Amino acid sequence: MTNAIVARSIIDANLYMVLGTADAHGRPWASPVYFAVQGYRRFYWVSSPEVTHSRNIAVRAEVGIVVFDSQVPIGTGQGLYMQAVAEQVEGADLEQGIEVFSRRSLEHGGVAWTPDDVRGAAPIRLYRATAAEHSMLAKDGRPDHRIVVDLTTA
């Protein structure tokens, strides 16, 4: 199985990602969020603009993301690590982004979402992180030896 297939299967099999953000002073914050993905590069979630990770994104768009299965036996797990840039989704991108999020929400027993659920007076917003790089552990016995995985090819 190729690394790209393994990486895609990690994303497909999991509902939550860990979103790593930092505030204007560089103080880190990690948050698990339910996500939907488009093309294995764009990750969407909904959140209040008032929570720590959203406030951090407003001042520092660079984020780290990890997707992994925490239920596998010790020594058998594999995670996918991403460097990304995050933002609140607005304007023309909102309709497409909320459609991606809504479709996955429905697949997992959630509700359908519309643009009106995340704009105007609504208390939550849609966010997107666009991954610039994907990597995973090489599993070659060296500690924390990561390899870049290209998810743009089949």
Short mmCIF file of N, CA and C in Angstrom, two decimals:
data_model
loop_
_atom_site.label_atom_id
_atom_site.label_comp_id
_atom_site.label_asym_id
_atom_site.label_seq_id
_atom_site.Cartn_x
_atom_site.Cartn_y
_atom_site.Cartn_z
N MET A 1 0.85 -1.17 0.00
CA MET A 1 0.00 0.00 0.00
C MET A 1 0.90 1.24 0.00
N THR A 2 0.63 2.19 -0.89
CA THR A 2 1.45 3.39 -0.98
C THR A 2 1.18 4.32 0.20
N ASN A 3 2.12 5.21 0.47
CA ASN A 3 1.94 6.18 1.55
C ASN A 3 0.73 7.08 1.30
N ALA A 4 0.49 7.42 0.04
CA ALA A 4 -0.67 8.27 -0.27
C ALA A 4 -1.98 7.55 0.06
N ILE A 5 -2.05 6.26 -0.23
CA ILE A 5 -3.26 5.49 0.10
C ILE A 5 -3.45 5.42 1.61
N VAL A 6 -2.37 5.19 2.35
CA VAL A 6 -2.45 5.15 3.81
C VAL A 6 -2.91 6.51 4.33
N ALA A 7 -2.33 7.59 3.82
CA ALA A 7 -2.69 8.93 4.28
C ALA A 7 -4.16 9.23 4.01
N ARG A 8 -4.63 8.91 2.83
CA ARG A 8 -6.05 9.14 2.51
C ARG A 8 -6.95 8.31 3.42
N SER A 9 -6.55 7.07 3.70
CA SER A 9 -7.38 6.22 4.54
C SER A 9 -7.45 6.75 5.97
N ILE A 10 -6.38 7.37 6.46
CA ILE A 10 -6.40 7.98 7.78
C ILE A 10 -7.43 9.11 7.82
N ILE A 11 -7.42 9.96 6.81
CA ILE A 11 -8.38 11.07 6.75
C ILE A 11 -9.80 10.52 6.63
N ASP A 12 -10.00 9.57 5.73
CA ASP A 12 -11.35 9.03 5.49
C ASP A 12 -11.94 8.32 6.71
N ALA A 13 -11.10 7.68 7.51
CA ALA A 13 -11.59 6.86 8.61
C ALA A 13 -11.84 7.63 9.91
N ASN A 14 -11.44 8.88 9.97
CA ASN A 14 -11.53 9.61 11.22
C ASN A 14 -12.46 10.82 11.10
N LEU A 15 -13.10 11.14 12.21
CA LEU A 15 -14.07 12.23 12.25
C LEU A 15 -13.50 13.52 12.82
N TYR A 16 -12.42 13.39 13.59
CA TYR A 16 -11.86 14.56 14.28
C TYR A 16 -10.41 14.75 13.91
N MET A 17 -10.00 16.00 13.87
CA MET A 17 -8.60 16.35 13.70
C MET A 17 -8.20 17.21 14.89
N VAL A 18 -6.92 17.18 15.21
CA VAL A 18 -6.39 18.07 16.24
C VAL A 18 -5.82 19.28 15.52
N LEU A 19 -6.35 20.43 15.87
CA LEU A 19 -5.96 21.69 15.26
C LEU A 19 -5.03 22.41 16.23
N GLY A 20 -3.81 22.66 15.80
CA GLY A 20 -2.84 23.38 16.61
C GLY A 20 -2.74 24.82 16.15
N THR A 21 -3.00 25.74 17.07
CA THR A 21 -2.93 27.17 16.76
C THR A 21 -1.99 27.84 17.76
N ALA A 22 -1.69 29.11 17.51
CA ALA A 22 -0.91 29.90 18.46
C ALA A 22 -1.45 31.32 18.44
N ASP A 23 -1.37 31.97 19.60
CA ASP A 23 -1.84 33.35 19.67
C ASP A 23 -0.76 34.31 19.16
N ALA A 24 -1.01 35.60 19.26
CA ALA A 24 -0.08 36.60 18.75
C ALA A 24 1.28 36.54 19.43
N HIS A 25 1.34 36.01 20.65
CA HIS A 25 2.60 35.90 21.39
C HIS A 25 3.26 34.53 21.21
N GLY A 26 2.65 33.66 20.41
CA GLY A 26 3.21 32.34 20.16
C GLY A 26 2.78 31.27 21.14
N ARG A 27 1.86 31.58 22.05
CA ARG A 27 1.39 30.57 23.01
C ARG A 27 0.54 29.55 22.26
N PRO A 28 0.89 28.25 22.35
CA PRO A 28 0.17 27.22 21.59
C PRO A 28 -1.16 26.83 22.21
N TRP A 29 -2.05 26.33 21.36
CA TRP A 29 -3.34 25.82 21.79
C TRP A 29 -3.72 24.69 20.84
N ALA A 30 -4.19 23.57 21.38
CA ALA A 30 -4.63 22.43 20.56
C ALA A 30 -6.10 22.18 20.83
N SER A 31 -6.86 21.94 19.75
CA SER A 31 -8.30 21.70 19.85
C SER A 31 -8.71 20.57 18.93
N PRO A 32 -9.44 19.58 19.44
CA PRO A 32 -10.03 18.57 18.54
C PRO A 32 -11.29 19.16 17.92
N VAL A 33 -11.43 19.04 16.61
CA VAL A 33 -12.62 19.53 15.92
C VAL A 33 -13.11 18.49 14.91
N TYR A 34 -14.43 18.36 14.81
CA TYR A 34 -15.02 17.53 13.76
C TYR A 34 -14.73 18.22 12.43
N PHE A 35 -14.37 17.46 11.40
CA PHE A 35 -13.99 18.08 10.14
C PHE A 35 -14.62 17.40 8.94
N ALA A 36 -14.66 18.14 7.87
CA ALA A 36 -14.98 17.63 6.53
C ALA A 36 -13.81 18.02 5.64
N VAL A 37 -13.54 17.23 4.64
CA VAL A 37 -12.39 17.50 3.79
C VAL A 37 -12.81 17.53 2.32
N GLN A 38 -12.13 18.38 1.58
CA GLN A 38 -12.33 18.48 0.14
C GLN A 38 -10.97 18.27 -0.52
N GLY A 39 -10.88 17.22 -1.32
CA GLY A 39 -9.64 16.97 -2.07
C GLY A 39 -8.43 16.69 -1.21
N TYR A 40 -8.60 16.26 0.01
CA TYR A 40 -7.52 15.94 0.94
C TYR A 40 -6.59 17.12 1.20
N ARG A 41 -7.06 18.31 0.85
CA ARG A 41 -6.24 19.51 1.04
C ARG A 41 -6.97 20.59 1.83
N ARG A 42 -8.27 20.68 1.66
CA ARG A 42 -9.06 21.72 2.34
C ARG A 42 -9.89 21.06 3.44
N PHE A 43 -9.65 21.49 4.67
CA PHE A 43 -10.32 20.94 5.84
C PHE A 43 -11.26 21.99 6.42
N TYR A 44 -12.53 21.62 6.59
CA TYR A 44 -13.56 22.54 7.07
C TYR A 44 -14.06 22.12 8.44
N TRP A 45 -14.40 23.10 9.27
CA TRP A 45 -15.05 22.85 10.56
C TRP A 45 -15.86 24.09 10.92
N VAL A 46 -16.77 23.92 11.86
CA VAL A 46 -17.55 25.06 12.35
C VAL A 46 -17.17 25.32 13.80
N SER A 47 -17.18 26.60 14.15
CA SER A 47 -16.76 26.97 15.49
C SER A 47 -17.20 28.40 15.78
N SER A 48 -17.27 28.71 17.04
CA SER A 48 -17.54 30.08 17.46
C SER A 48 -16.29 30.93 17.22
N PRO A 49 -16.46 32.15 16.74
CA PRO A 49 -15.31 33.04 16.61
C PRO A 49 -14.71 33.45 17.95
N GLU A 50 -15.43 33.15 19.04
CA GLU A 50 -14.99 33.55 20.37
C GLU A 50 -14.10 32.52 21.06
N VAL A 51 -14.04 31.28 20.55
CA VAL A 51 -13.22 30.26 21.21
C VAL A 51 -11.74 30.51 20.91
N THR A 52 -10.88 29.92 21.74
CA THR A 52 -9.45 30.20 21.66
C THR A 52 -8.86 29.94 20.28
N HIS A 53 -9.15 28.78 19.68
CA HIS A 53 -8.52 28.49 18.39
C HIS A 53 -8.98 29.46 17.30
N SER A 54 -10.22 29.90 17.34
CA SER A 54 -10.71 30.86 16.34
C SER A 54 -10.06 32.23 16.54
N ARG A 55 -9.94 32.65 17.79
CA ARG A 55 -9.26 33.93 18.06
C ARG A 55 -7.81 33.86 17.63
N ASN A 56 -7.18 32.71 17.86
CA ASN A 56 -5.78 32.55 17.44
C ASN A 56 -5.65 32.64 15.92
N ILE A 57 -6.54 31.99 15.20
CA ILE A 57 -6.50 32.02 13.73
C ILE A 57 -6.67 33.45 13.21
N ALA A 58 -7.47 34.25 13.91
CA ALA A 58 -7.69 35.63 13.49
C ALA A 58 -6.40 36.46 13.54
N VAL A 59 -5.46 36.09 14.40
CA VAL A 59 -4.21 36.85 14.51
C VAL A 59 -3.00 36.11 13.94
N ARG A 60 -3.12 34.80 13.75
CA ARG A 60 -2.00 34.00 13.22
C ARG A 60 -2.61 32.84 12.45
N ALA A 61 -2.60 32.95 11.14
CA ALA A 61 -3.30 31.98 10.28
C ALA A 61 -2.59 30.64 10.14
N GLU A 62 -1.30 30.57 10.43
CA GLU A 62 -0.56 29.33 10.29
C GLU A 62 -0.98 28.36 11.38
N VAL A 63 -1.32 27.13 10.97
CA VAL A 63 -1.77 26.11 11.92
C VAL A 63 -1.08 24.78 11.61
N GLY A 64 -1.12 23.90 12.58
CA GLY A 64 -0.72 22.52 12.40
C GLY A 64 -1.94 21.64 12.61
N ILE A 65 -2.00 20.54 11.89
CA ILE A 65 -3.13 19.61 12.00
C ILE A 65 -2.58 18.20 12.10
N VAL A 66 -3.22 17.39 12.95
CA VAL A 66 -2.91 15.96 13.01
C VAL A 66 -4.23 15.20 12.97
N VAL A 67 -4.29 14.17 12.15
CA VAL A 67 -5.43 13.25 12.11
C VAL A 67 -4.87 11.87 12.41
N PHE A 68 -5.49 11.17 13.38
CA PHE A 68 -5.01 9.85 13.78
C PHE A 68 -6.12 9.09 14.48
N ASP A 69 -5.97 7.78 14.55
CA ASP A 69 -6.90 6.92 15.27
C ASP A 69 -6.31 6.62 16.64
N SER A 70 -6.92 7.15 17.69
CA SER A 70 -6.38 6.96 19.04
C SER A 70 -6.78 5.62 19.65
N GLN A 71 -7.49 4.77 18.93
CA GLN A 71 -7.98 3.51 19.48
C GLN A 71 -7.15 2.30 19.09
N VAL A 72 -6.11 2.48 18.28
CA VAL A 72 -5.31 1.33 17.85
C VAL A 72 -4.31 0.94 18.93
N PRO A 73 -3.85 -0.32 18.92
CA PRO A 73 -2.88 -0.76 19.93
C PRO A 73 -1.58 0.04 19.86
N ILE A 74 -0.91 0.14 21.01
CA ILE A 74 0.36 0.85 21.10
C ILE A 74 1.34 0.30 20.06
N GLY A 75 2.02 1.22 19.39
CA GLY A 75 3.03 0.84 18.41
C GLY A 75 2.50 0.57 17.02
N THR A 76 1.17 0.60 16.84
CA THR A 76 0.61 0.29 15.53
C THR A 76 -0.02 1.52 14.87
N GLY A 77 -0.10 2.61 15.59
CA GLY A 77 -0.79 3.79 15.07
C GLY A 77 0.01 4.52 14.00
N GLN A 78 -0.72 5.26 13.21
CA GLN A 78 -0.12 6.10 12.19
C GLN A 78 -0.94 7.36 12.12
N GLY A 79 -0.29 8.49 12.07
CA GLY A 79 -0.98 9.76 11.97
C GLY A 79 -0.55 10.51 10.74
N LEU A 80 -1.38 11.45 10.36
CA LEU A 80 -1.07 12.32 9.23
C LEU A 80 -0.90 13.72 9.78
N TYR A 81 0.22 14.35 9.49
CA TYR A 81 0.56 15.68 9.97
C TYR A 81 0.46 16.66 8.82
N MET A 82 -0.05 17.84 9.11
CA MET A 82 -0.19 18.85 8.06
C MET A 82 0.22 20.22 8.54
N GLN A 83 0.88 20.95 7.66
CA GLN A 83 1.11 22.38 7.84
C GLN A 83 0.07 23.05 6.97
N ALA A 84 -0.62 24.05 7.53
CA ALA A 84 -1.73 24.65 6.80
C ALA A 84 -1.88 26.12 7.16
N VAL A 85 -2.71 26.78 6.38
CA VAL A 85 -3.12 28.15 6.65
C VAL A 85 -4.63 28.13 6.81
N ALA A 86 -5.11 28.71 7.91
CA ALA A 86 -6.53 28.66 8.24
C ALA A 86 -7.17 30.05 8.14
N GLU A 87 -8.48 30.03 7.92
CA GLU A 87 -9.22 31.28 7.83
C GLU A 87 -10.70 31.02 8.04
N GLN A 88 -11.41 32.07 8.39
CA GLN A 88 -12.86 32.01 8.42
C GLN A 88 -13.33 32.11 6.98
N VAL A 89 -14.27 31.27 6.59
CA VAL A 89 -14.75 31.24 5.21
C VAL A 89 -15.88 32.25 5.06
N GLU A 90 -15.74 33.11 4.08
CA GLU A 90 -16.75 34.14 3.82
C GLU A 90 -16.92 34.29 2.31
N GLY A 91 -17.85 35.12 1.93
CA GLY A 91 -18.03 35.48 0.54
C GLY A 91 -18.40 34.31 -0.35
N ALA A 92 -17.82 34.31 -1.55
CA ALA A 92 -18.16 33.33 -2.58
C ALA A 92 -17.81 31.90 -2.17
N ASP A 93 -16.82 31.71 -1.32
CA ASP A 93 -16.40 30.37 -0.91
C ASP A 93 -17.32 29.73 0.12
N LEU A 94 -18.18 30.54 0.75
CA LEU A 94 -19.01 30.03 1.84
C LEU A 94 -19.98 28.95 1.39
N GLU A 95 -20.63 29.16 0.27
CA GLU A 95 -21.63 28.19 -0.19
C GLU A 95 -21.00 26.83 -0.49
N GLN A 96 -19.88 26.83 -1.20
CA GLN A 96 -19.21 25.56 -1.51
C GLN A 96 -18.69 24.90 -0.24
N GLY A 97 -18.08 25.66 0.65
CA GLY A 97 -17.52 25.11 1.87
C GLY A 97 -18.57 24.50 2.78
N ILE A 98 -19.69 25.19 2.93
CA ILE A 98 -20.73 24.66 3.83
C ILE A 98 -21.39 23.43 3.21
N GLU A 99 -21.41 23.34 1.89
CA GLU A 99 -21.94 22.14 1.23
C GLU A 99 -21.05 20.94 1.52
N VAL A 100 -19.74 21.13 1.47
CA VAL A 100 -18.80 20.05 1.80
C VAL A 100 -18.99 19.62 3.24
N PHE A 101 -19.08 20.59 4.15
CA PHE A 101 -19.25 20.28 5.57
C PHE A 101 -20.60 19.59 5.82
N SER A 102 -21.64 20.09 5.22
CA SER A 102 -22.99 19.55 5.41
C SER A 102 -23.08 18.10 4.93
N ARG A 103 -22.50 17.80 3.79
CA ARG A 103 -22.53 16.44 3.24
C ARG A 103 -21.90 15.45 4.21
N ARG A 104 -20.74 15.79 4.77
CA ARG A 104 -20.08 14.87 5.71
C ARG A 104 -20.86 14.79 7.01
N SER A 105 -21.41 15.90 7.45
CA SER A 105 -22.23 15.91 8.66
C SER A 105 -23.39 14.92 8.52
N LEU A 106 -24.07 14.97 7.39
CA LEU A 106 -25.19 14.06 7.15
C LEU A 106 -24.74 12.60 7.10
N GLU A 107 -23.57 12.35 6.52
CA GLU A 107 -23.04 10.98 6.46
C GLU A 107 -22.81 10.39 7.84
N HIS A 108 -22.56 11.24 8.83
CA HIS A 108 -22.25 10.77 10.18
C HIS A 108 -23.36 11.04 11.19
N GLY A 109 -24.58 11.20 10.69
CA GLY A 109 -25.73 11.35 11.58
C GLY A 109 -25.97 12.77 12.07
N GLY A 110 -25.26 13.72 11.51
CA GLY A 110 -25.44 15.12 11.87
C GLY A 110 -26.55 15.76 11.07
N VAL A 111 -26.59 17.06 11.12
CA VAL A 111 -27.64 17.83 10.45
C VAL A 111 -27.12 18.44 9.15
N ALA A 112 -28.06 18.85 8.32
CA ALA A 112 -27.71 19.59 7.11
C ALA A 112 -27.39 21.03 7.51
N TRP A 113 -26.40 21.60 6.89
CA TRP A 113 -25.97 22.97 7.17
C TRP A 113 -26.22 23.84 5.94
N THR A 114 -26.54 25.11 6.17
CA THR A 114 -26.71 26.08 5.09
C THR A 114 -25.82 27.28 5.39
N PRO A 115 -25.58 28.13 4.40
CA PRO A 115 -24.80 29.33 4.67
C PRO A 115 -25.39 30.20 5.78
N ASP A 116 -26.70 30.23 5.90
CA ASP A 116 -27.32 31.04 6.95
C ASP A 116 -27.00 30.54 8.36
N ASP A 117 -26.60 29.27 8.48
CA ASP A 117 -26.23 28.72 9.79
C ASP A 117 -24.89 29.26 10.29
N VAL A 118 -24.11 29.89 9.40
CA VAL A 118 -22.75 30.32 9.77
C VAL A 118 -22.45 31.76 9.35
N ARG A 119 -23.46 32.56 9.21
CA ARG A 119 -23.23 33.97 8.89
C ARG A 119 -24.30 34.83 9.57
N GLY A 120 -24.14 36.12 9.44
CA GLY A 120 -25.11 37.04 10.04
C GLY A 120 -25.12 36.93 11.56
N ALA A 121 -26.31 36.75 12.14
CA ALA A 121 -26.46 36.69 13.60
C ALA A 121 -26.13 35.31 14.17
N ALA A 122 -25.85 34.34 13.33
CA ALA A 122 -25.53 32.98 13.82
C ALA A 122 -24.28 33.04 14.71
N PRO A 123 -24.26 32.25 15.79
CA PRO A 123 -23.14 32.32 16.74
C PRO A 123 -21.88 31.55 16.31
N ILE A 124 -21.96 30.80 15.22
CA ILE A 124 -20.79 30.06 14.76
C ILE A 124 -20.47 30.42 13.33
N ARG A 125 -19.26 30.10 12.92
CA ARG A 125 -18.79 30.38 11.58
C ARG A 125 -18.12 29.14 11.00
N LEU A 126 -17.98 29.13 9.69
CA LEU A 126 -17.27 28.07 8.99
C LEU A 126 -15.81 28.48 8.84
N TYR A 127 -14.91 27.54 9.12
CA TYR A 127 -13.48 27.77 8.98
C TYR A 127 -12.90 26.75 8.01
N ARG A 128 -11.79 27.14 7.39
CA ARG A 128 -11.10 26.25 6.45
C ARG A 128 -9.60 26.35 6.69
N ALA A 129 -8.95 25.21 6.69
CA ALA A 129 -7.49 25.15 6.69
C ALA A 129 -7.07 24.50 5.38
N THR A 130 -6.18 25.16 4.68
CA THR A 130 -5.67 24.62 3.42
C THR A 130 -4.26 24.10 3.66
N ALA A 131 -4.10 22.79 3.52
CA ALA A 131 -2.82 22.14 3.80
C ALA A 131 -1.81 22.44 2.71
N ALA A 132 -0.63 22.86 3.13
CA ALA A 132 0.47 23.11 2.21
C ALA A 132 1.35 21.87 2.08
N GLU A 133 1.33 21.03 3.14
CA GLU A 133 2.17 19.83 3.14
C GLU A 133 1.55 18.78 4.04
N HIS A 134 1.63 17.53 3.61
CA HIS A 134 1.20 16.37 4.40
C HIS A 134 2.44 15.52 4.68
N SER A 135 2.53 14.99 5.90
CA SER A 135 3.63 14.07 6.20
C SER A 135 3.14 13.03 7.19
N MET A 136 3.89 11.95 7.26
CA MET A 136 3.57 10.88 8.21
C MET A 136 4.87 10.23 8.66
N LEU A 137 4.79 9.48 9.75
CA LEU A 137 5.99 8.81 10.25
C LEU A 137 6.45 7.75 9.25
N ALA A 138 7.75 7.65 9.09
CA ALA A 138 8.31 6.71 8.12
C ALA A 138 8.19 5.26 8.57
N LYS A 139 8.03 5.03 9.88
CA LYS A 139 7.96 3.67 10.43
C LYS A 139 9.20 2.85 10.07
N ASP A 140 10.37 3.52 10.12
CA ASP A 140 11.63 2.86 9.79
C ASP A 140 12.52 2.67 11.02
N GLY A 141 11.95 2.86 12.20
CA GLY A 141 12.70 2.66 13.43
C GLY A 141 13.38 3.91 13.96
N ARG A 142 13.49 4.94 13.14
CA ARG A 142 14.09 6.19 13.61
C ARG A 142 13.01 7.02 14.30
N PRO A 143 13.31 7.60 15.45
CA PRO A 143 12.28 8.38 16.16
C PRO A 143 11.89 9.63 15.39
N ASP A 144 10.58 9.82 15.27
CA ASP A 144 9.98 11.00 14.64
C ASP A 144 10.56 11.30 13.26
N HIS A 145 10.84 10.26 12.48
CA HIS A 145 11.32 10.46 11.12
C HIS A 145 10.10 10.54 10.20
N ARG A 146 9.81 11.73 9.74
CA ARG A 146 8.64 11.95 8.90
C ARG A 146 9.00 12.01 7.43
N ILE A 147 8.07 11.58 6.61
CA ILE A 147 8.24 11.65 5.17
C ILE A 147 7.08 12.44 4.59
N VAL A 148 7.36 13.23 3.59
CA VAL A 148 6.32 14.02 2.93
C VAL A 148 5.50 13.06 2.06
N VAL A 149 4.19 13.26 2.08
CA VAL A 149 3.28 12.44 1.30
C VAL A 149 2.56 13.35 0.32
N ASP A 150 2.63 13.02 -0.95
CA ASP A 150 1.98 13.80 -1.99
C ASP A 150 0.57 13.26 -2.21
N LEU A 151 -0.43 14.04 -1.81
CA LEU A 151 -1.83 13.61 -1.99
C LEU A 151 -2.46 14.22 -3.23
N THR A 152 -1.65 14.82 -4.09
CA THR A 152 -2.19 15.39 -5.31
C THR A 152 -2.18 14.39 -6.46
N THR A 153 -1.51 13.24 -6.26
CA THR A 153 -1.48 12.22 -7.30
C THR A 153 -2.26 11.00 -6.83
N ALA A 154 -2.62 10.14 -7.75
CA ALA A 154 -3.40 8.94 -7.41
C ALA A 154 -2.58 7.89 -6.72
#
